[in-house]
C-alpha cells in the first residue's frame, strides 16, 4: 500500500448537503452509504466505483494507488 494514500474522505450527501468525514476501507469498495442526517442511501454515480469517488473529497484508496479499482 502506498503510504501517501489518504484514507479519510469527506462525503457530501447529494440530497441534503450533510458532510461527514469517513475513513475509507483499503481492501474493498464501498457501494452504499447511508446519510446520517436524512438517511438516504447514496450509491456511486455511473462510471464511479464507490461512494467515495462520487461524493467524497478524495478518491478511494485503490484509485489513489493504482488508478483503477475492483469491478
Ligand atoms: Zn443526506
mmCIF file of N, CA, C and O in Angstrom, residues 22-70:
data_model
loop_
_atom_site.group_PDB
_atom_site.id
_atom_site.type_symbol
_atom_site.label_atom_id
_atom_site.label_comp_id
_atom_site.label_asym_id
_atom_site.label_seq_id
_atom_site.Cartn_x
_atom_site.Cartn_y
_atom_site.Cartn_z
ATOM 1 N N UNK A 22 -15.373 10.322 6.716
ATOM 2 C CA UNK A 22 -15.363 8.879 6.957
ATOM 3 C C UNK A 22 -13.992 8.317 6.607
ATOM 4 O O UNK A 22 -13.310 8.823 5.723
ATOM 5 N N UNK A 23 -13.605 7.258 7.282
ATOM 6 C CA UNK A 23 -12.379 6.553 6.940
ATOM 7 C C UNK A 23 -12.716 5.470 5.928
ATOM 8 O O UNK A 23 -13.624 4.671 6.137
ATOM 9 N N UNK A 24 -11.970 5.461 4.825
ATOM 10 C CA UNK A 24 -12.282 4.516 3.755
ATOM 11 C C UNK A 24 -11.622 3.169 4.013
ATOM 12 O O UNK A 24 -10.489 3.111 4.486
ATOM 13 N N UNK A 25 -12.315 2.086 3.684
ATOM 14 C CA UNK A 25 -11.688 0.765 3.767
ATOM 15 C C UNK A 25 -10.652 0.638 2.658
ATOM 16 O O UNK A 25 -10.857 1.126 1.547
ATOM 17 N N UNK A 26 -9.516 0.009 2.964
ATOM 18 C CA UNK A 26 -8.458 -0.093 1.962
ATOM 19 C C UNK A 26 -8.588 -1.347 1.111
ATOM 20 O O UNK A 26 -7.970 -1.460 0.073
ATOM 21 N N UNK A 27 -9.389 -2.288 1.551
ATOM 22 C CA UNK A 27 -9.425 -3.575 0.871
ATOM 23 C C UNK A 27 -10.723 -3.822 0.108
ATOM 24 O O UNK A 27 -10.913 -4.871 -0.479
ATOM 25 N N UNK A 28 -11.618 -2.861 0.133
ATOM 26 C CA UNK A 28 -12.883 -3.075 -0.552
ATOM 27 C C UNK A 28 -13.475 -1.731 -0.936
ATOM 28 O O UNK A 28 -13.157 -0.716 -0.334
ATOM 29 N N UNK A 29 -14.323 -1.768 -1.938
ATOM 30 C CA UNK A 29 -15.024 -0.560 -2.313
ATOM 31 C C UNK A 29 -16.352 -0.501 -1.573
ATOM 32 O O UNK A 29 -17.006 -1.521 -1.363
ATOM 33 N N UNK A 30 -16.717 0.691 -1.209
ATOM 34 C CA UNK A 30 -17.996 0.837 -0.509
ATOM 35 C C UNK A 30 -19.035 1.367 -1.493
ATOM 36 O O UNK A 30 -18.926 2.479 -1.998
ATOM 37 N N UNK A 31 -20.028 0.563 -1.767
ATOM 38 C CA UNK A 31 -21.022 0.927 -2.771
ATOM 39 C C UNK A 31 -22.205 1.690 -2.184
ATOM 40 O O UNK A 31 -22.909 2.391 -2.885
ATOM 41 N N UNK A 32 -22.430 1.476 -0.905
ATOM 42 C CA UNK A 32 -23.592 2.101 -0.296
ATOM 43 C C UNK A 32 -23.172 2.877 0.937
ATOM 44 O O UNK A 32 -22.283 2.468 1.662
ATOM 45 N N UNK A 33 -23.832 3.984 1.119
ATOM 46 C CA UNK A 33 -23.566 4.778 2.308
ATOM 47 C C UNK A 33 -24.856 5.462 2.723
ATOM 48 O O UNK A 33 -25.531 6.075 1.892
ATOM 49 N N UNK A 34 -25.194 5.328 3.983
ATOM 50 C CA UNK A 34 -26.420 5.957 4.446
ATOM 51 C C UNK A 34 -26.095 7.295 5.091
ATOM 52 O O UNK A 34 -25.290 7.376 6.021
ATOM 53 N N UNK A 35 -26.723 8.346 4.587
ATOM 54 C CA UNK A 35 -26.551 9.671 5.160
ATOM 55 C C UNK A 35 -27.081 9.660 6.589
ATOM 56 O O UNK A 35 -28.185 9.195 6.839
ATOM 57 N N UNK A 36 -26.266 10.191 7.496
ATOM 58 C CA UNK A 36 -26.683 10.141 8.896
ATOM 59 C C UNK A 36 -27.701 11.230 9.232
ATOM 60 O O UNK A 36 -28.293 11.215 10.291
ATOM 61 N N UNK A 37 -27.897 12.159 8.327
ATOM 62 C CA UNK A 37 -28.876 13.204 8.603
ATOM 63 C C UNK A 37 -30.241 12.900 7.980
ATOM 64 O O UNK A 37 -31.254 12.912 8.657
ATOM 65 N N UNK A 38 -30.254 12.627 6.650
ATOM 66 C CA UNK A 38 -31.553 12.415 6.000
ATOM 67 C C UNK A 38 -31.806 10.938 5.705
ATOM 68 O O UNK A 38 -32.869 10.570 5.226
ATOM 69 N N UNK A 39 -30.821 10.096 5.974
ATOM 70 C CA UNK A 39 -30.928 8.638 5.833
ATOM 71 C C UNK A 39 -31.200 8.192 4.406
ATOM 72 O O UNK A 39 -31.724 7.114 4.184
ATOM 73 N N UNK A 40 -30.848 9.010 3.427
ATOM 74 C CA UNK A 40 -30.904 8.479 2.074
ATOM 75 C C UNK A 40 -29.712 7.569 1.850
ATOM 76 O O UNK A 40 -28.661 7.742 2.452
ATOM 77 N N UNK A 41 -29.916 6.582 0.998
ATOM 78 C CA UNK A 41 -28.835 5.666 0.667
ATOM 79 C C UNK A 41 -28.114 6.202 -0.558
ATOM 80 O O UNK A 41 -28.703 6.314 -1.630
ATOM 81 N N UNK A 42 -26.837 6.535 -0.386
ATOM 82 C CA UNK A 42 -26.048 7.016 -1.512
ATOM 83 C C UNK A 42 -25.480 5.820 -2.259
ATOM 84 O O UNK A 42 -25.011 4.869 -1.655
ATOM 85 N N UNK A 43 -25.503 5.922 -3.586
ATOM 86 C CA UNK A 43 -24.900 4.892 -4.430
ATOM 87 C C UNK A 43 -23.959 5.588 -5.405
ATOM 88 O O UNK A 43 -24.167 6.752 -5.733
ATOM 89 N N UNK A 44 -22.932 4.880 -5.879
ATOM 90 C CA UNK A 44 -21.990 5.508 -6.804
ATOM 91 C C UNK A 44 -22.684 5.967 -8.080
ATOM 92 O O UNK A 44 -23.637 5.335 -8.548
ATOM 93 N N UNK A 45 -22.191 7.066 -8.633
ATOM 94 C CA UNK A 45 -22.702 7.509 -9.916
ATOM 95 C C UNK A 45 -22.116 6.631 -11.006
ATOM 96 O O UNK A 45 -21.108 5.953 -10.808
ATOM 97 N N UNK A 46 -22.752 6.648 -12.168
ATOM 98 C CA UNK A 46 -22.277 5.831 -13.287
ATOM 99 C C UNK A 46 -20.833 6.201 -13.626
ATOM 100 O O UNK A 46 -20.505 7.371 -13.769
ATOM 101 N N UNK A 47 -19.970 5.184 -13.714
ATOM 102 C CA UNK A 47 -18.569 5.412 -14.020
ATOM 103 C C UNK A 47 -17.690 5.494 -12.787
ATOM 104 O O UNK A 47 -16.474 5.445 -12.889
ATOM 105 N N UNK A 48 -18.319 5.624 -11.626
ATOM 106 C CA UNK A 48 -17.549 5.651 -10.391
ATOM 107 C C UNK A 48 -17.660 4.306 -9.694
ATOM 108 O O UNK A 48 -18.668 3.623 -9.786
ATOM 109 N N UNK A 49 -16.598 3.941 -8.953
ATOM 110 C CA UNK A 49 -16.566 2.593 -8.374
ATOM 111 C C UNK A 49 -17.156 2.544 -6.979
ATOM 112 O O UNK A 49 -17.516 1.491 -6.498
ATOM 113 N N UNK A 50 -17.214 3.684 -6.317
ATOM 114 C CA UNK A 50 -17.715 3.633 -4.953
ATOM 115 C C UNK A 50 -18.237 5.003 -4.536
ATOM 116 O O UNK A 50 -18.039 5.993 -5.236
ATOM 117 N N UNK A 51 -18.869 5.051 -3.389
ATOM 118 C CA UNK A 51 -19.476 6.305 -2.950
ATOM 119 C C UNK A 51 -18.425 7.387 -2.684
ATOM 120 O O UNK A 51 -18.709 8.569 -2.819
ATOM 121 N N UNK A 52 -17.219 6.964 -2.323
ATOM 122 C CA UNK A 52 -16.192 7.964 -2.046
ATOM 123 C C UNK A 52 -15.743 8.657 -3.327
ATOM 124 O O UNK A 52 -15.430 9.849 -3.321
ATOM 125 N N UNK A 53 -15.698 7.899 -4.428
ATOM 126 C CA UNK A 53 -15.311 8.510 -5.701
ATOM 127 C C UNK A 53 -16.395 9.471 -6.187
ATOM 128 O O UNK A 53 -16.109 10.455 -6.863
ATOM 129 N N UNK A 54 -17.649 9.187 -5.866
ATOM 130 C CA UNK A 54 -18.747 10.029 -6.340
ATOM 131 C C UNK A 54 -19.011 11.218 -5.426
ATOM 132 O O UNK A 54 -19.275 12.316 -5.893
ATOM 133 N N UNK A 55 -18.922 11.012 -4.135
ATOM 134 C CA UNK A 55 -19.380 12.047 -3.207
ATOM 135 C C UNK A 55 -18.307 12.525 -2.230
ATOM 136 O O UNK A 55 -18.541 13.456 -1.472
ATOM 137 N N UNK A 56 -17.153 11.878 -2.246
ATOM 138 C CA UNK A 56 -16.115 12.250 -1.299
ATOM 139 C C UNK A 56 -15.174 13.300 -1.851
ATOM 140 O O UNK A 56 -15.157 13.592 -3.052
ATOM 141 N N UNK A 57 -14.367 13.863 -0.970
ATOM 142 C CA UNK A 57 -13.367 14.838 -1.380
ATOM 143 C C UNK A 57 -12.118 14.158 -1.916
ATOM 144 O O UNK A 57 -11.310 14.776 -2.586
ATOM 145 N N UNK A 58 -11.960 12.869 -1.625
ATOM 146 C CA UNK A 58 -10.777 12.114 -2.027
ATOM 147 C C UNK A 58 -11.240 10.813 -2.669
ATOM 148 O O UNK A 58 -12.163 10.174 -2.160
ATOM 149 N N UNK A 59 -10.633 10.408 -3.791
ATOM 150 C CA UNK A 59 -11.000 9.120 -4.382
ATOM 151 C C UNK A 59 -10.605 7.971 -3.466
ATOM 152 O O UNK A 59 -9.762 8.145 -2.587
ATOM 153 N N UNK A 60 -11.175 6.819 -3.689
ATOM 154 C CA UNK A 60 -10.920 5.691 -2.802
ATOM 155 C C UNK A 60 -9.469 5.194 -2.929
ATOM 156 O O UNK A 60 -8.791 5.463 -3.926
ATOM 157 N N UNK A 61 -8.975 4.484 -1.925
ATOM 158 C CA UNK A 61 -7.572 4.034 -1.910
ATOM 159 C C UNK A 61 -7.107 3.279 -3.159
ATOM 160 O O UNK A 61 -6.003 3.559 -3.640
ATOM 161 N N UNK A 62 -7.865 2.339 -3.717
ATOM 162 C CA UNK A 62 -7.378 1.670 -4.933
ATOM 163 C C UNK A 62 -7.165 2.632 -6.098
ATOM 164 O O UNK A 62 -6.220 2.480 -6.878
ATOM 165 N N UNK A 63 -8.013 3.634 -6.218
ATOM 166 C CA UNK A 63 -7.849 4.623 -7.271
ATOM 167 C C UNK A 63 -6.585 5.452 -7.022
ATOM 168 O O UNK A 63 -5.816 5.746 -7.931
ATOM 169 N N UNK A 64 -6.362 5.809 -5.781
ATOM 170 C CA UNK A 64 -5.190 6.610 -5.456
ATOM 171 C C UNK A 64 -3.890 5.868 -5.730
ATOM 172 O O UNK A 64 -2.918 6.429 -6.217
ATOM 173 N N UNK A 65 -3.852 4.579 -5.399
ATOM 174 C CA UNK A 65 -2.593 3.847 -5.510
ATOM 175 C C UNK A 65 -2.396 3.219 -6.878
ATOM 176 O O UNK A 65 -1.278 3.093 -7.348
ATOM 177 N N UNK A 66 -3.470 2.827 -7.541
ATOM 178 C CA UNK A 66 -3.320 2.101 -8.796
ATOM 179 C C UNK A 66 -4.006 2.776 -9.969
ATOM 180 O O UNK A 66 -3.816 2.396 -11.115
ATOM 181 N N UNK A 67 -4.841 3.736 -9.699
ATOM 182 C CA UNK A 67 -5.522 4.439 -10.777
ATOM 183 C C UNK A 67 -6.730 3.704 -11.308
ATOM 184 O O UNK A 67 -7.414 4.164 -12.207
ATOM 185 N N UNK A 68 -6.989 2.535 -10.753
ATOM 186 C CA UNK A 68 -8.177 1.808 -11.155
ATOM 187 C C UNK A 68 -8.713 1.084 -9.930
ATOM 188 O O UNK A 68 -8.116 1.108 -8.870
ATOM 189 N N UNK A 69 -9.798 0.416 -10.124
ATOM 190 C CA UNK A 69 -10.450 -0.171 -8.967
ATOM 191 C C UNK A 69 -11.029 -1.520 -9.306
ATOM 192 O O UNK A 69 -11.112 -1.897 -10.463
ATOM 193 N N UNK A 70 -11.395 -2.244 -8.269
ATOM 194 C CA UNK A 70 -12.060 -3.513 -8.459
ATOM 195 C C UNK A 70 -13.391 -3.287 -9.174
ATOM 196 O O UNK A 70 -13.977 -2.226 -9.078
#
